[in-house]
GROMACS .gro file of C-alpha atoms in nm:
model
  221
    1MET     CA    1   4.405  -4.242  -3.767
    2SER     CA    2   4.597  -3.924  -3.869
    3ALA     CA    3   4.380  -3.901  -4.163
    4THR     CA    4   4.043  -3.917  -3.986
    5HIS     CA    5   4.118  -3.729  -3.660
    6PRO     CA    6   4.108  -3.375  -3.822
    7SER     CA    7   3.781  -3.457  -3.979
    8TYR     CA    8   3.628  -3.602  -3.666
    9LEU     CA    9   3.708  -3.287  -3.479
   10GLU     CA   10   3.562  -3.067  -3.763
   11ALA     CA   11   3.246  -3.252  -3.711
   12ARG     CA   12   3.194  -3.173  -3.355
   13PRO     CA   13   2.991  -2.905  -3.258
   14PRO     CA   14   3.199  -2.608  -3.114
   15ILE     CA   15   3.134  -2.613  -2.708
   16ARG     CA   16   3.152  -2.249  -2.695
   17GLU     CA   17   2.813  -2.207  -2.863
   18PRO     CA   18   2.601  -2.320  -2.594
   19ARG     CA   19   2.779  -2.134  -2.334
   20ARG     CA   20   2.743  -1.833  -2.554
   21VAL     CA   21   2.345  -1.909  -2.572
   22TRP     CA   22   2.352  -1.933  -2.186
   23LEU     CA   23   2.542  -1.620  -2.155
   24TRP     CA   24   2.299  -1.428  -2.357
   25LEU     CA   25   1.994  -1.604  -2.170
   26THR     CA   26   2.153  -1.516  -1.845
   27LEU     CA   27   2.185  -1.136  -1.948
   28LEU     CA   28   1.846  -1.117  -2.153
   29ILE     CA   29   1.641  -1.268  -1.878
   30PRO     CA   30   1.715  -1.005  -1.594
   31LEU     CA   31   1.692  -0.739  -1.844
   32THR     CA   32   1.345  -0.845  -1.961
   33ILE     CA   33   1.223  -0.869  -1.612
   34ILE     CA   34   1.364  -0.513  -1.530
   35ALA     CA   35   1.198  -0.365  -1.861
   36SER     CA   36   0.864  -0.508  -1.766
   37LEU     CA   37   0.886  -0.366  -1.405
   38ALA     CA   38   0.977  -0.031  -1.559
   39LEU     CA   39   0.699  -0.072  -1.813
   40VAL     CA   40   0.429  -0.134  -1.519
   41VAL     CA   41   0.592   0.152  -1.309
   42ALA     CA   42   0.576   0.377  -1.630
   43LEU     CA   43   0.225   0.306  -1.683
   44GLY     CA   44   0.141   0.352  -1.309
   45LEU     CA   45   0.284   0.695  -1.312
   46PHE     CA   46   0.110   0.774  -1.667
   47PHE     CA   47  -0.234   0.665  -1.480
   48ASN     CA   48  -0.193   0.864  -1.177
   49MET     CA   49  -0.086   1.179  -1.385
   50THR     CA   50  -0.411   1.149  -1.585
   51GLY     CA   51  -0.603   1.187  -1.249
   52GLU     CA   52  -0.806   1.496  -1.197
   53VAL     CA   53  -0.795   1.653  -0.856
   54LEU     CA   54  -1.135   1.773  -0.730
   55ALA     CA   55  -1.265   1.938  -0.424
   56PRO     CA   56  -1.411   1.686  -0.171
   57THR     CA   57  -1.775   1.734  -0.081
   58ALA     CA   58  -1.879   1.778   0.287
   59GLU     CA   59  -2.042   1.446   0.282
   60GLU     CA   60  -1.711   1.299   0.168
   61GLU     CA   61  -1.516   1.490   0.432
   62ALA     CA   62  -1.711   1.320   0.691
   63LEU     CA   63  -1.619   0.993   0.596
   64VAL     CA   64  -1.232   1.055   0.674
   65LEU     CA   65  -1.087   0.952   0.994
   66ASP     CA   66  -0.849   1.275   1.087
   67ILE     CA   67  -0.639   1.394   1.353
   68ASP     CA   68  -0.907   1.577   1.519
   69HIS     CA   69  -1.085   1.213   1.615
   70VAL     CA   70  -0.738   1.043   1.667
   71SER     CA   71  -0.611   1.310   1.922
   72ASP     CA   72  -0.893   1.200   2.153
   73TRP     CA   73  -0.673   0.894   2.234
   74MET     CA   74  -0.379   1.130   2.311
   75VAL     CA   75  -0.286   1.310   2.642
   76ASP     CA   76  -0.209   1.665   2.608
   77TYR     CA   77  -0.162   1.695   2.252
   78VAL     CA   78  -0.304   1.959   2.052
   79PRO     CA   79  -0.317   1.895   1.675
   80ASP     CA   80  -0.172   2.139   1.405
   81PHE     CA   81  -0.469   2.138   1.168
   82ALA     CA   82  -0.265   2.323   0.919
   83ARG     CA   83  -0.042   2.022   0.862
   84GLU     CA   84  -0.355   1.799   0.768
   85THR     CA   85  -0.418   1.766   0.389
   86LEU     CA   86  -0.729   1.589   0.206
   87THR     CA   87  -0.723   1.539  -0.157
   88LYS     CA   88  -0.974   1.380  -0.418
   89THR     CA   89  -0.856   1.248  -0.719
   90ARG     CA   90  -1.074   1.101  -0.994
   91TYR     CA   91  -0.897   0.844  -1.283
   92LEU     CA   92  -0.975   0.764  -1.635
   93ASP     CA   93  -1.127   0.433  -1.518
   94ARG     CA   94  -1.397   0.610  -1.325
   95SER     CA   95  -1.230   0.523  -0.990
   96TYR     CA   96  -1.165   0.803  -0.738
   97GLU     CA   97  -0.974   0.828  -0.411
   98LEU     CA   98  -0.990   1.034  -0.104
   99ASP     CA   99  -0.648   1.067   0.043
  100TYR     CA  100  -0.588   1.234   0.385
  101THR     CA  101  -0.252   1.296   0.567
  102TYR     CA  102  -0.157   1.454   0.901
  103ASP     CA  103   0.244   1.493   0.898
  104VAL     CA  104   0.454   1.702   1.124
  105PRO     CA  105   0.786   1.550   1.103
  106GLU     CA  106   0.971   1.812   1.285
  107ASP     CA  107   0.744   1.737   1.604
  108GLU     CA  108   0.847   1.414   1.774
  109ASN     CA  109   0.512   1.404   1.966
  110ALA     CA  110   0.303   1.421   1.661
  111PRO     CA  111   0.174   1.125   1.510
  112TYR     CA  112   0.173   1.036   1.141
  113LEU     CA  113  -0.158   0.960   1.015
  114SER     CA  114  -0.278   0.824   0.670
  115TYR     CA  115  -0.626   0.744   0.583
  116THR     CA  116  -0.724   0.674   0.231
  117LEU     CA  117  -1.054   0.535   0.089
  118THR     CA  118  -1.072   0.424  -0.294
  119PHE     CA  119  -1.391   0.362  -0.494
  120GLU     CA  120  -1.297   0.128  -0.765
  121PRO     CA  121  -1.517   0.056  -1.078
  122SER     CA  122  -1.566  -0.301  -1.003
  123GLN     CA  123  -1.498  -0.539  -0.693
  124THR     CA  124  -1.201  -0.696  -0.891
  125ASP     CA  125  -1.025  -0.394  -0.916
  126ALA     CA  126  -1.082  -0.326  -0.553
  127GLY     CA  127  -0.951  -0.668  -0.461
  128ARG     CA  128  -0.624  -0.583  -0.641
  129THR     CA  129  -0.599  -0.251  -0.475
  130TYR     CA  130  -0.674  -0.425  -0.145
  131VAL     CA  131  -0.380  -0.686  -0.194
  132SER     CA  132  -0.147  -0.384  -0.331
  133TYR     CA  133  -0.186  -0.174  -0.010
  134TRP     CA  134  -0.116  -0.439   0.218
  135SER     CA  135   0.190  -0.549   0.045
  136GLY     CA  136   0.288  -0.203  -0.051
  137THR     CA  137   0.314  -0.115   0.317
  138ARG     CA  138   0.581  -0.365   0.348
  139VAL     CA  139   0.788  -0.283   0.068
  140ALA     CA  140   0.756   0.096   0.144
  141PHE     CA  141   0.945   0.039   0.467
  142TYR     CA  142   1.224  -0.142   0.293
  143ALA     CA  143   1.249   0.121   0.019
  144PHE     CA  144   1.288   0.399   0.303
  145GLY     CA  145   1.536   0.211   0.488
  146THR     CA  146   1.345   0.086   0.771
  147SER     CA  147   1.376  -0.292   0.726
  148ASP     CA  148   1.362  -0.341   1.077
  149VAL     CA  149   1.021  -0.266   1.106
  150THR     CA  150   0.746  -0.555   1.083
  151ILE     CA  151   0.396  -0.596   1.084
  152ASP     CA  152   0.241  -0.826   1.344
  153GLU     CA  153  -0.085  -0.905   1.196
  154ARG     CA  154  -0.349  -0.919   1.463
  155ASN     CA  155  -0.670  -0.982   1.292
  156ASP     CA  156  -0.821  -1.097   1.630
  157LEU     CA  157  -0.836  -0.713   1.716
  158PHE     CA  158  -1.055  -0.612   1.441
  159ARG     CA  159  -1.234  -0.711   1.142
  160TRP     CA  160  -1.467  -0.548   0.901
  161GLY     CA  161  -1.597  -0.589   0.550
  162ASP     CA  162  -1.586  -0.866   0.295
  163GLU     CA  163  -1.193  -0.898   0.381
  164SER     CA  164  -0.974  -0.704   0.596
  165ARG     CA  165  -0.610  -0.730   0.773
  166PHE     CA  166  -0.507  -0.537   1.094
  167GLY     CA  167  -0.160  -0.513   1.217
  168LEU     CA  168   0.070  -0.370   1.481
  169LEU     CA  169   0.382  -0.187   1.338
  170THR     CA  170   0.686  -0.296   1.549
  171THR     CA  171   1.047  -0.234   1.564
  172GLU     CA  172   1.278  -0.446   1.791
  173GLY     CA  173   0.955  -0.594   1.926
  174GLN     CA  174   0.815  -0.272   2.060
  175PRO     CA  175   0.476  -0.157   1.893
  176PHE     CA  176   0.476   0.185   1.744
  177GLY     CA  177   0.178   0.213   1.508
  178ASN     CA  178  -0.097   0.051   1.344
  179VAL     CA  179  -0.195  -0.055   0.954
  180PHE     CA  180  -0.523  -0.158   0.855
  181VAL     CA  181  -0.655  -0.244   0.501
  182ALA     CA  182  -1.010  -0.350   0.422
  183ARG     CA  183  -1.244  -0.389   0.135
  184GLU     CA  184  -1.616  -0.394   0.114
  185GLY     CA  185  -1.763  -0.450  -0.239
  186ASN     CA  186  -1.595  -0.193  -0.457
  187ARG     CA  187  -1.446   0.025  -0.185
  188VAL     CA  188  -1.087  -0.004  -0.028
  189VAL     CA  189  -0.997   0.153   0.318
  190TYR     CA  190  -0.623   0.215   0.404
  191PHE     CA  191  -0.532   0.334   0.754
  192LEU     CA  192  -0.188   0.366   0.866
  193ILE     CA  193  -0.059   0.549   1.188
  194SER     CA  194   0.266   0.583   1.372
  195GLY     CA  195   0.372   0.756   1.689
  196LEU     CA  196   0.078   0.606   1.852
  197TYR     CA  197  -0.081   0.239   1.843
  198PHE     CA  198  -0.393   0.056   1.943
  199ASP     CA  199  -0.378  -0.294   2.060
  200ASP     CA  200  -0.723  -0.312   2.270
  201ALA     CA  201  -1.012  -0.442   2.062
  202GLU     CA  202  -1.268  -0.201   2.207
  203GLN     CA  203  -1.052   0.112   2.142
  204ILE     CA  204  -0.998  -0.002   1.797
  205THR     CA  205  -1.369  -0.039   1.734
  206ALA     CA  206  -1.420   0.307   1.883
  207LEU     CA  207  -1.169   0.460   1.671
  208LEU     CA  208  -1.267   0.312   1.342
  209ASP     CA  209  -1.629   0.172   1.346
  210PRO     CA  210  -1.784   0.536   1.335
  211TYR     CA  211  -1.654   0.613   1.010
  212LEU     CA  212  -1.670   0.265   0.872
  213LYS     CA  213  -2.041   0.310   0.919
  214ARG     CA  214  -2.058   0.631   0.743
  215LEU     CA  215  -1.888   0.445   0.458
  216ARG     CA  216  -2.118   0.163   0.450
  217GLY     CA  217  -2.421   0.423   0.427
  218TYR     CA  218  -2.257   0.633   0.168
  219SER     CA  219  -2.380   0.625  -0.174
  220ASP     CA  220  -2.138   0.720  -0.450
  221THR     CA  221  -2.365   0.705  -0.770
   0.00000   0.00000   0.00000
């Protein structure tokens, strides 16, 4: 027995090798995922950097819901029009974006308003943008340390286009704003407001519908 015992041990595969393989897998899989995500982010940043900033036309400006319209639903609030921005950006794939923001962070009585129109080259691209806007809103709240914010989806209050989602922004069960994302054809609408919220279907329709009708009648060709 003593003569065969050492050869038996030598014939057995070392048990440390499988462990080493699994160790490398546990290290490489997360690194691969991180690298892939980093590549996606880098490509996105590169794509955004290639955008050409243009001056919006008067017809395009009329498509954008702004603070002047929103303030009609506010009591004794006078907007500071110097704090609104509207940019038009055209990208390499022929898509372009109208992006409006009203932000006065030092004024607690001022709402925050974001309204973006995206014109994609195809309905498929628009579908991806539509999904990314809704999911991206949720991610953004976590990224900026506001994980207690939830989106109470209320599609019963307002629908529009080929697909849309409407929600109330809430914290500790109390509403403080709204988010609305919609797609019609190759166009995507994104609306976000905080510091003011709408939970009445008639008011929401009165707020959004005039601008959505203009968008529907607008030709970007």
